[in-house]
Short mmCIF file of C-alpha atoms and ligand atoms in Angstrom, two decimals:
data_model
loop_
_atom_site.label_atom_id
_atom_site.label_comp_id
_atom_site.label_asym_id
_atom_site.label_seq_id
_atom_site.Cartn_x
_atom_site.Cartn_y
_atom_site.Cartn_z
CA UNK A 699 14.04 196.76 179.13
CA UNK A 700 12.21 193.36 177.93
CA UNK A 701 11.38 194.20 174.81
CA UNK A 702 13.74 195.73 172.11
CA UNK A 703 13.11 195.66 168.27
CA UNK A 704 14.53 196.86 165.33
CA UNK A 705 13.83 197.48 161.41
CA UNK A 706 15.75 197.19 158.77
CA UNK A 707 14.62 198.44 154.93
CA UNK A 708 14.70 201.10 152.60
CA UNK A 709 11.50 202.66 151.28
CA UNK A 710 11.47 201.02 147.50
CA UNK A 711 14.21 198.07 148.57
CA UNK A 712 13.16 194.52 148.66
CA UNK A 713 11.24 194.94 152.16
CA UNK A 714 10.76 196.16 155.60
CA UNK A 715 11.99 194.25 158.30
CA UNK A 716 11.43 193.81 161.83
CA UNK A 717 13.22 192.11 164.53
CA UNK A 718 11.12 191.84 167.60
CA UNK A 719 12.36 190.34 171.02
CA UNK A 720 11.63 189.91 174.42
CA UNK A 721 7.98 188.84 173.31
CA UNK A 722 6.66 185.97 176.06
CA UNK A 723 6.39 182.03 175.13
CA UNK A 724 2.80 181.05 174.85
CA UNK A 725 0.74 183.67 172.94
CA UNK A 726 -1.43 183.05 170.57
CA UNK A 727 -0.30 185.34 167.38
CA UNK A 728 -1.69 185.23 163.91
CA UNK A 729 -0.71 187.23 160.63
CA UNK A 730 -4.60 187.93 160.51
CA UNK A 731 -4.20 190.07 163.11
CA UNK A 732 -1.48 191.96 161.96
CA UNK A 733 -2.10 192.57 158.60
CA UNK A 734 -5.32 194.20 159.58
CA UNK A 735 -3.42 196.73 161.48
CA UNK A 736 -0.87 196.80 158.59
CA UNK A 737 -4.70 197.50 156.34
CA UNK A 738 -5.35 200.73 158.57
CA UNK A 739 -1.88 202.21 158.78
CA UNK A 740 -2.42 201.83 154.29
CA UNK A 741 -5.68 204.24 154.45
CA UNK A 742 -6.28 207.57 155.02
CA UNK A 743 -7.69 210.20 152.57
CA UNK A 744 -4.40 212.38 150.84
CA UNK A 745 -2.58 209.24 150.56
CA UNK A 746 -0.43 209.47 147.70
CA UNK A 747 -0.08 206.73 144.79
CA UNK A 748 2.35 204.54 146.72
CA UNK A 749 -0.90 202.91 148.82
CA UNK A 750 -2.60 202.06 145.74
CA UNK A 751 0.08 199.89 144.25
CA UNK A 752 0.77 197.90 148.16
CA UNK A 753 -1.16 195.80 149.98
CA UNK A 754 0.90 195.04 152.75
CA UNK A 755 0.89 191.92 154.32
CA UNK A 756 3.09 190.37 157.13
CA UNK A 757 5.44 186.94 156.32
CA UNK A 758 7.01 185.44 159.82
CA UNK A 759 10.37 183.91 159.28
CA UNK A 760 10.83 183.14 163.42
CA UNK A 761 9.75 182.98 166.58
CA UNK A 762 6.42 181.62 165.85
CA UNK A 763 5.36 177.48 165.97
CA UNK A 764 1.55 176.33 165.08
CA UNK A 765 0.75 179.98 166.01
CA UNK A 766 2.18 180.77 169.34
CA UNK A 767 4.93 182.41 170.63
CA UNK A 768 8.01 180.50 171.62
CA UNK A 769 9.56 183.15 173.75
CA UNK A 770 12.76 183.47 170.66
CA UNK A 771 12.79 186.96 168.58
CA UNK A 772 9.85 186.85 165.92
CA UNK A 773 11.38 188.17 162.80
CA UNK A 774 8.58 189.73 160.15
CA UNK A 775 8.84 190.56 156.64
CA UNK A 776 6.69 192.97 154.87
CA UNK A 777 7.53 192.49 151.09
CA UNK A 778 7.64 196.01 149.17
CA UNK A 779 5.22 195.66 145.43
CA UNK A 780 7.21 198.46 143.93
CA UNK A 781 10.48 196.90 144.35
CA UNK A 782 9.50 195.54 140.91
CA UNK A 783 9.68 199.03 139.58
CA UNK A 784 12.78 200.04 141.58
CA UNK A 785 15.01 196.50 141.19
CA UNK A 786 17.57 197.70 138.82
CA UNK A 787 17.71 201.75 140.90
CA UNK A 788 17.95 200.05 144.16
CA UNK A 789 19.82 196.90 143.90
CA UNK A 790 21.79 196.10 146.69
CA UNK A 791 24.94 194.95 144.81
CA UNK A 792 26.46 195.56 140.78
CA UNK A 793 27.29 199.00 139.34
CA UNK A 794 24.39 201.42 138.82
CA UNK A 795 22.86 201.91 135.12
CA UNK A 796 22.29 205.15 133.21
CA UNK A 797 18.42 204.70 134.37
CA UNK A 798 19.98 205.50 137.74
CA UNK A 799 19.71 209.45 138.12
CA UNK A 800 21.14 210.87 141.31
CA UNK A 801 18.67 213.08 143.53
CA UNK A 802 20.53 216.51 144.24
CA UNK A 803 17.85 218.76 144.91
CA UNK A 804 17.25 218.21 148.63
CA UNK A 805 14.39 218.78 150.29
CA UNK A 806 13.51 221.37 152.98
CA UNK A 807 12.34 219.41 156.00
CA UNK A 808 13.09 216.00 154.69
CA UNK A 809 16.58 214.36 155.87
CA UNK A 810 18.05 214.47 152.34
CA UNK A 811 20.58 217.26 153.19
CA UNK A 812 21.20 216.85 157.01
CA UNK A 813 22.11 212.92 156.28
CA UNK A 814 23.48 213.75 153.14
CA UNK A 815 26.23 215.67 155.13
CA UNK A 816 26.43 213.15 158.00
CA UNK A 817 26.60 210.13 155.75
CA UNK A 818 28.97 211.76 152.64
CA UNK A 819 26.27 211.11 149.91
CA UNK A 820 26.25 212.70 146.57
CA UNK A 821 22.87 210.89 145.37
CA UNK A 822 20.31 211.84 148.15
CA UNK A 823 18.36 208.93 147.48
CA UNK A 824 20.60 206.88 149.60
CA UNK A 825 19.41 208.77 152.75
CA UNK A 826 15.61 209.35 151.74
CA UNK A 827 15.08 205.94 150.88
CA UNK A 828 15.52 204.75 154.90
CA UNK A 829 14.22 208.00 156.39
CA UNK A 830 10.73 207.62 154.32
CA UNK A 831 7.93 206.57 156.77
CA UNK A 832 7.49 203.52 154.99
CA UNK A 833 9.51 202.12 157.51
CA UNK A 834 6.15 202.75 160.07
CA UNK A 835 5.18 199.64 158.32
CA UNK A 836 7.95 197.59 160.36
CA UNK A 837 6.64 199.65 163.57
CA UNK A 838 3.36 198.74 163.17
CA UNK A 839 3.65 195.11 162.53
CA UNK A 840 5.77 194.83 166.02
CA UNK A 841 3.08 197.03 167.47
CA UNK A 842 0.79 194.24 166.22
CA UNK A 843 2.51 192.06 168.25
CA UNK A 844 2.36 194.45 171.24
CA UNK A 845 -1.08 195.04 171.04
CA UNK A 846 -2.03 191.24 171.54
CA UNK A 847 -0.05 191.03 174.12
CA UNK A 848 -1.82 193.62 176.08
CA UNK A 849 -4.95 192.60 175.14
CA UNK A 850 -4.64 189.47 177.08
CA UNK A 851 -3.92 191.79 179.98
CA UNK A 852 -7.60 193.92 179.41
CA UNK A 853 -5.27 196.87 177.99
CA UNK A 854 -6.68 198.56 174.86
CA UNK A 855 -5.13 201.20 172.66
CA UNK A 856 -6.72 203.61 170.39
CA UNK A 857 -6.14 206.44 168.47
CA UNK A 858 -7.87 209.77 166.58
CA UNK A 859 -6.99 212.59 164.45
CA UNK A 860 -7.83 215.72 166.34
CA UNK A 861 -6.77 218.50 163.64
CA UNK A 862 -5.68 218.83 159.89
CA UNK A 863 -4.13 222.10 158.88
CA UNK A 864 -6.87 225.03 160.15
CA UNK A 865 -9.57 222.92 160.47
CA UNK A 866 -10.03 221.60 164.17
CA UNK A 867 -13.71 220.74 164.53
CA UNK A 868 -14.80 220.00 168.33
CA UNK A 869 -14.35 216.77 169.34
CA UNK A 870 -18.03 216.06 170.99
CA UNK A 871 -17.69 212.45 171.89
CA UNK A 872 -16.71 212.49 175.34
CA UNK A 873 -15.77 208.42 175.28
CA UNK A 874 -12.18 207.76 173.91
CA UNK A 875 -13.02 204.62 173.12
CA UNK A 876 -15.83 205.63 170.98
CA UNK A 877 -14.11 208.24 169.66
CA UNK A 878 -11.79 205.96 168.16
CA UNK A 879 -14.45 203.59 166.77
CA UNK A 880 -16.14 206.58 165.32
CA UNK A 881 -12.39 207.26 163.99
CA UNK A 882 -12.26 203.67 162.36
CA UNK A 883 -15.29 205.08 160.14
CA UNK A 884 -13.95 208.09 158.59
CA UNK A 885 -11.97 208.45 155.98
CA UNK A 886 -9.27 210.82 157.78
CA UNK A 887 -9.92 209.44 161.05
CA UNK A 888 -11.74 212.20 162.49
CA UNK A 889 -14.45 210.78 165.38
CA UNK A 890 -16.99 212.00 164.11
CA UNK A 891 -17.21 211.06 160.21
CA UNK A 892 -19.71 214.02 159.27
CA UNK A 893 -16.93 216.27 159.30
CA UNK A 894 -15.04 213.93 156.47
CA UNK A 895 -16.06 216.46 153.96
CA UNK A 896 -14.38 219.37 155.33
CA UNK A 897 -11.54 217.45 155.50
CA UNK A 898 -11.47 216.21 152.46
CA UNK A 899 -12.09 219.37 150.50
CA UNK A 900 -8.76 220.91 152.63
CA UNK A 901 -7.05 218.37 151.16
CA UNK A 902 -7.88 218.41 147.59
CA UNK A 903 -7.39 222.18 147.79
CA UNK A 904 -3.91 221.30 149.06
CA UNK A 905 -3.43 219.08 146.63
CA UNK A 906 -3.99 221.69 144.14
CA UNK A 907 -1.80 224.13 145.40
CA UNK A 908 1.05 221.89 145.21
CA UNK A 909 0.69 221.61 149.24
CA UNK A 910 0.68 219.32 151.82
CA UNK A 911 -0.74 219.45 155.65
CA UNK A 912 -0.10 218.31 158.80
CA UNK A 913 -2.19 217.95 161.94
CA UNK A 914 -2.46 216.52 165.67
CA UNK A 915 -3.48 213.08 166.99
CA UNK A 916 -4.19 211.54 170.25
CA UNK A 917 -3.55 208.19 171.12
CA UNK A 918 -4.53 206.61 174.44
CA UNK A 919 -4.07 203.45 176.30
CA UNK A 920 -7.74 202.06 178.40
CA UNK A 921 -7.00 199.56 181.28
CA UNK A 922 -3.70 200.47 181.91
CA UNK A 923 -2.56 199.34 185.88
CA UNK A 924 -0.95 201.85 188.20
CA UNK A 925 2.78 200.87 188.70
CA UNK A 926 4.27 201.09 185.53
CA UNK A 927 7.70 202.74 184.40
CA UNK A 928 9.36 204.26 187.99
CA UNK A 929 10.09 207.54 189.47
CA UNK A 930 13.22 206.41 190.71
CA UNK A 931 15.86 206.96 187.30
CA UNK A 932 14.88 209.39 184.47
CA UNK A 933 14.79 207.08 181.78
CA UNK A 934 12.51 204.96 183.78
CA UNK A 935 10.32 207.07 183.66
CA UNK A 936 6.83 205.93 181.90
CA UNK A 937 5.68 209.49 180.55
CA UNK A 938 9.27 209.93 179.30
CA UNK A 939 9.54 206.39 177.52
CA UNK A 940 6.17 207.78 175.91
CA UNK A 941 7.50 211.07 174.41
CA UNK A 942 10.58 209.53 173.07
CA UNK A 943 8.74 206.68 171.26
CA UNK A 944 6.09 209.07 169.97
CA UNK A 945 9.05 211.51 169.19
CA UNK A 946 11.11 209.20 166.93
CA UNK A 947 7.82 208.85 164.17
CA UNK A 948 8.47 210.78 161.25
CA UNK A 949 7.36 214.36 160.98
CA UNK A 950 6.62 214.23 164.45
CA UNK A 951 7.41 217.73 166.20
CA UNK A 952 5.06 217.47 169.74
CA UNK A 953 4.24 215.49 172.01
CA UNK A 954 1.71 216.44 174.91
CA UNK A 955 0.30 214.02 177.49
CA UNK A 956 -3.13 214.72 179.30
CA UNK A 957 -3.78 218.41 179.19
CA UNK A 958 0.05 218.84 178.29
CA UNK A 959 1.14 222.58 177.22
CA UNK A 960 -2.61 223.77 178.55
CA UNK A 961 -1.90 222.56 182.17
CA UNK A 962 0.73 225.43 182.39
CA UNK A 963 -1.41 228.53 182.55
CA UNK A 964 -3.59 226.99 185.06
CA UNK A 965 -3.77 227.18 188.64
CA UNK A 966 -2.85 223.80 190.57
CA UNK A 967 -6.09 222.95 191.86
CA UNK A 968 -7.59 223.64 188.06
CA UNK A 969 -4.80 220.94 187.35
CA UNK A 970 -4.33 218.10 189.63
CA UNK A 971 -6.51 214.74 189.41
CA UNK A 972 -8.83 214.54 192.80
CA UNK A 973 -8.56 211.04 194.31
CA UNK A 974 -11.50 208.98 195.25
CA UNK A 975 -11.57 205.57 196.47
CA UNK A 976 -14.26 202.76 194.72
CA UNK A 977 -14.21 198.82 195.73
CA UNK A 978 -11.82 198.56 192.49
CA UNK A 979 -9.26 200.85 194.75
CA UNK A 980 -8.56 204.46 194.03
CA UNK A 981 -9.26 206.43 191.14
CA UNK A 982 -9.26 210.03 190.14
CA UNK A 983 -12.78 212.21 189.93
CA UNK A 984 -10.44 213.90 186.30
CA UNK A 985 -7.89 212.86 184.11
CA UNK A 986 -5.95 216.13 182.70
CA UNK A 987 -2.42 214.43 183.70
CA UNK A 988 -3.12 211.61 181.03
CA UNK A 989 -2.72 208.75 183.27
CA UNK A 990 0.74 209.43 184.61
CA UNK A 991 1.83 211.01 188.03
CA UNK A 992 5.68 210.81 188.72
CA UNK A 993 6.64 209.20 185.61
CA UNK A 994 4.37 206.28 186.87
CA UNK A 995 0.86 205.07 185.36
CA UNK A 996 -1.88 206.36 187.89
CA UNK A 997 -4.55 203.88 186.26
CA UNK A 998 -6.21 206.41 184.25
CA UNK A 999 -6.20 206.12 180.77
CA UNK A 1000 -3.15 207.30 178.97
CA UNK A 1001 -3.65 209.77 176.88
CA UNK A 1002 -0.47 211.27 174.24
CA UNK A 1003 -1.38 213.95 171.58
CA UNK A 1004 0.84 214.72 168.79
CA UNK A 1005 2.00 217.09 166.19
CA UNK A 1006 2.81 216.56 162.91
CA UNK A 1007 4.26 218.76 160.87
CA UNK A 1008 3.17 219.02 157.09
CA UNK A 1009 4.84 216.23 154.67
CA UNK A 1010 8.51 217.84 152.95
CA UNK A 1011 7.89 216.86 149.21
CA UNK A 1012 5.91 219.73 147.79
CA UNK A 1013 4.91 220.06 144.23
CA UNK A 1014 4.70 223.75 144.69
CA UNK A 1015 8.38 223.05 145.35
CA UNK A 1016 10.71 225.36 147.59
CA UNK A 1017 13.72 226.92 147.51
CA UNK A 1018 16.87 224.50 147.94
CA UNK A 1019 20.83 224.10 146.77
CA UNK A 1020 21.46 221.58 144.26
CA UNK A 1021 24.48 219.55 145.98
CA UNK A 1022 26.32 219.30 142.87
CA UNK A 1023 25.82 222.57 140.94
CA UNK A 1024 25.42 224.43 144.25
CA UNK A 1025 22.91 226.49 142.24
CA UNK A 1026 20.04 227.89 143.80
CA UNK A 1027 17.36 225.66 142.13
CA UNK A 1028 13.60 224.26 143.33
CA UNK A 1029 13.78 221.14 145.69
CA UNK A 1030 13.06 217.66 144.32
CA UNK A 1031 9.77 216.35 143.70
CA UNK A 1032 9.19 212.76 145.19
CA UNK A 1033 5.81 211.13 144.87
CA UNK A 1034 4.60 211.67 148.15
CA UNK A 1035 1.35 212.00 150.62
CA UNK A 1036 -0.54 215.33 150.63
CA UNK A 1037 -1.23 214.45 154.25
CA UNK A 1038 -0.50 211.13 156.08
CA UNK A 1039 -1.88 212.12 159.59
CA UNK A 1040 -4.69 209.61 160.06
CA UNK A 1041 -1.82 206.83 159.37
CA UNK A 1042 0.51 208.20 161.48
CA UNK A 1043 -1.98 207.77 164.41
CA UNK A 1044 -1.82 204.38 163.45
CA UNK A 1045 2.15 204.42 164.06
CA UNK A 1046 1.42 205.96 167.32
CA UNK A 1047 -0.55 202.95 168.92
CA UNK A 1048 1.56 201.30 167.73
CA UNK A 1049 4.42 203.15 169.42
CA UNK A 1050 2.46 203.54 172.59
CA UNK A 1051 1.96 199.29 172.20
CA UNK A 1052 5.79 198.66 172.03
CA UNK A 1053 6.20 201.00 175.30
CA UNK A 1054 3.43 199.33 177.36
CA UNK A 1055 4.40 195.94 176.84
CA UNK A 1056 8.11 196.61 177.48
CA UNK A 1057 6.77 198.19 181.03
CA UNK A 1058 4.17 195.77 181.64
CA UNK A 1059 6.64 192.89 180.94
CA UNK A 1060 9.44 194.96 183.21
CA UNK A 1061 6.58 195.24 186.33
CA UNK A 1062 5.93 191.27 185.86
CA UNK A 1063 8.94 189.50 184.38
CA UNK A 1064 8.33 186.49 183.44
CA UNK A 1065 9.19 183.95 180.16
CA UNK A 1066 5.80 182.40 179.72
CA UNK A 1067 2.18 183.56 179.26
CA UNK A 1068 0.85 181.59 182.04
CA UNK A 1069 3.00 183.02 184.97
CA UNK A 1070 2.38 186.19 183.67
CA UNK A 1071 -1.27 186.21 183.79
CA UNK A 1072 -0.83 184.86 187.21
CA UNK A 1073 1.65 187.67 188.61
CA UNK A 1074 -0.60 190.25 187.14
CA UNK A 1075 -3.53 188.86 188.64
CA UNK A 1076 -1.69 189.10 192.00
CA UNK A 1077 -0.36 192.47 191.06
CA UNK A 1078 -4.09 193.48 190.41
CA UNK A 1079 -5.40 191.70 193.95
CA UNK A 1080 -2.41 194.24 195.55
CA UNK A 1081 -3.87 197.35 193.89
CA UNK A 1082 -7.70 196.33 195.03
CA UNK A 1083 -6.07 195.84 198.31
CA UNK A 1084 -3.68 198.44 198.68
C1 LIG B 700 5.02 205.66 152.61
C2 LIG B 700 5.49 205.33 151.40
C3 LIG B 700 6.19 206.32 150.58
C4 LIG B 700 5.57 207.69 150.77
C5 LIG B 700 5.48 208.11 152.22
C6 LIG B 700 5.20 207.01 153.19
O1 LIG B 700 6.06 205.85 149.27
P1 LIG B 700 6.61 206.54 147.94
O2 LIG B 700 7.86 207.33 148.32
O3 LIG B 700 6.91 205.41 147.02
O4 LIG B 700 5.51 207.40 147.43
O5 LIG B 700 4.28 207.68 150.23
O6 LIG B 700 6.67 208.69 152.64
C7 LIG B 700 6.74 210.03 152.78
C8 LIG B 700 5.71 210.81 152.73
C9 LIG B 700 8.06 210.58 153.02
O7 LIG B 700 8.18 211.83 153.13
O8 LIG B 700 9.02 209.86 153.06
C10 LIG B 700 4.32 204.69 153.46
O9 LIG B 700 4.25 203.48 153.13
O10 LIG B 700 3.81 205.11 154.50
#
């Protein structure tokens, strides 16, 4: 696998970090174009306060030289505000003060009890500070990175929320790529903004209640070539690679592609994509597999919905075990998102971004930019041919 990255950083520690390699020499990269994805994955209506006091913004310490790529792991910083407030409870080294009150209430649906176990912790702050999704910020910025790789290839990726709670208004744009520019203009990502209103009025009634929500998002993938990932080894496979990376986001409990759980109840020729053959080469009259046959791209767009369930810290708290009383008591109250599904369909681009460049990068090989671009334009010629 070309690409592999990793992030480092607890939720109100100094930072998040990312460690991203296998990146080619030669591209043209820019902390303009990262922080604005950084900007989108900050928004999203039933934020909690925690997006009011950041701003994030992306600091390279490698793999970057007058702007381009030099083929060496790019290293990013994203410096956490709030560390100001949390320096003394969260400092890395020295004894902890009396301010320093242990968390020991844990949370149903959060990690604090299962890592608790695994990790021997008696204050469950030193597991919820790395499983927060702050550390989505560190995804996203390599997904950044991802994303302008592709785009040099003509591969776009998009994303839209689909549901919040109840309330699943039809989707009537037909386009995806619309549907995620009508996404970019509402306020919970919806495509099709009129509907922000409903939306937000779930939301402050969840609010109320001491609630949070969940909800579904689709991400796809335009321009995609046939031939990537393999049907030959199961963890070659491209749909596969998809689920996993999609799986591992916070809160995440489903992941479909194409008509995914629907296909089921259907007959096989309700299912299966028709194939028709253009001057481009062959394409498919439907798309209800989401752009994958075989654990191979098709050339269709790719298309991955996914479920997320509501966010663990409730102020209408639940039942829980305190871990050092062992008294029945309410869970802990964190400050905390009502609902945080528009940004997570943020993460997932960005997820789907890290996956397609590893495969695209797998299909070509290649240490520089300009042989890439010339393989693929081969590759293409092939698939025209073929
Ligand atoms: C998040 C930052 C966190 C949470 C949220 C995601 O900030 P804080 O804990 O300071 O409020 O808002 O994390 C969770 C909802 C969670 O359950 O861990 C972010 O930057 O996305």
């Amino acid at each position: 696998m070309p690409i592999r990255f990793l992030t480092a950083g607890e939720s109100h520690g100094r930072g998040l970090l990312c460690i991203l390699e296998g990146i080619p020499a030669n591209l043209e990269l820019s902390s303009e174009h990262i922080n604005a994805e950084l900007q989108r994955r900050q928004k999203g209506y039933g934020r909690g306060g925690r997006m009011k006091i950041e701003s994030d913004r992306v600091e390279f310490l490698s793999g970057l030289r007058f702007g381009k790529t030099l083929g060496s792991p790019i290293a990013m910083a994203v410096w956490n505000k709030d560390w100001e407030n949390w320096q003394e409870k969260m400092a890395c080294e020295g004894e902890p003060s009396e301010k320093v009150v242990p968390f020991t209430r844990p949370r149903p649906g959060h990690a604090d009890l299962a890592g608790g176990i695994k990790y021997n912790q008696r204050d469950l702050r030193n597991v919820l500070e790395r499983a927060s999704a702050r550390e989505t910020v560190a995804r996203v910025a390599a997904g950044a990175v991802c994303k302008r790789l592709l785009e040099e290839f003509g591969i776009k990726i998009g994303s839209y929320v689909v549901s919040i709670g109840k309330l699943t208004p039809p989707v009537e744009e037909p386009d995806l790529l619309r549907r995620h520019q009508l996404a970019e203009l509402s306020e919970v990502r919806f495509p099709d903004p009129s509907k922000d209103e409903q939306f937000k009025e779930l939301i402050d009634r969840a609010r109320e209640e001491g609630e949070s929500l969940g909800g579904v998002f689709e991400v796809f993938a335009l321009g995609v070539p046939p031939g990537l990932g393999s049907h030959i080894q199961w963890d070659r496979r491209i749909d596969g690679r998809i689920a996993q990376a999609m799986m591992s986001i916070q809160a995440i409990k489903g992941v479909e592609i194409g008509g995914g759980f629907q296909l089921a109840s259907m007959f096989g020729s309700e299912v299966h994509d028709e194939i028709g053959r253009s001057e481009e080469g062959y394409f498919r009259h439907t798309n209800r597999l989401g752009g994958t046959e075989g654990g191979i791209t098709n050339g269709m767009p790719l298309v991955v919905r996914c479920a997320m369930k509501p966010i663990p810290t409730l102020t209408k708290a639940l039942k829980s075990v305190d871990i050092k009383t062992r008294e029945e008591v309410r869970a802990g109250k964190e400050r905390s998102d009502v609902v945080a599904v528009p940004a997570a369909s943020v993460v997932g681009e960005a997820m789907l971004a890290l996956v397609l460049a590893d495969a695209l990068l797998e299909k070509l090989g290649g240490d520089f930019m300009e042989e890439i671009k010339e393989r693929f334009e081969r590759y293409m010629e092939h698939v025209k041919d073929y």
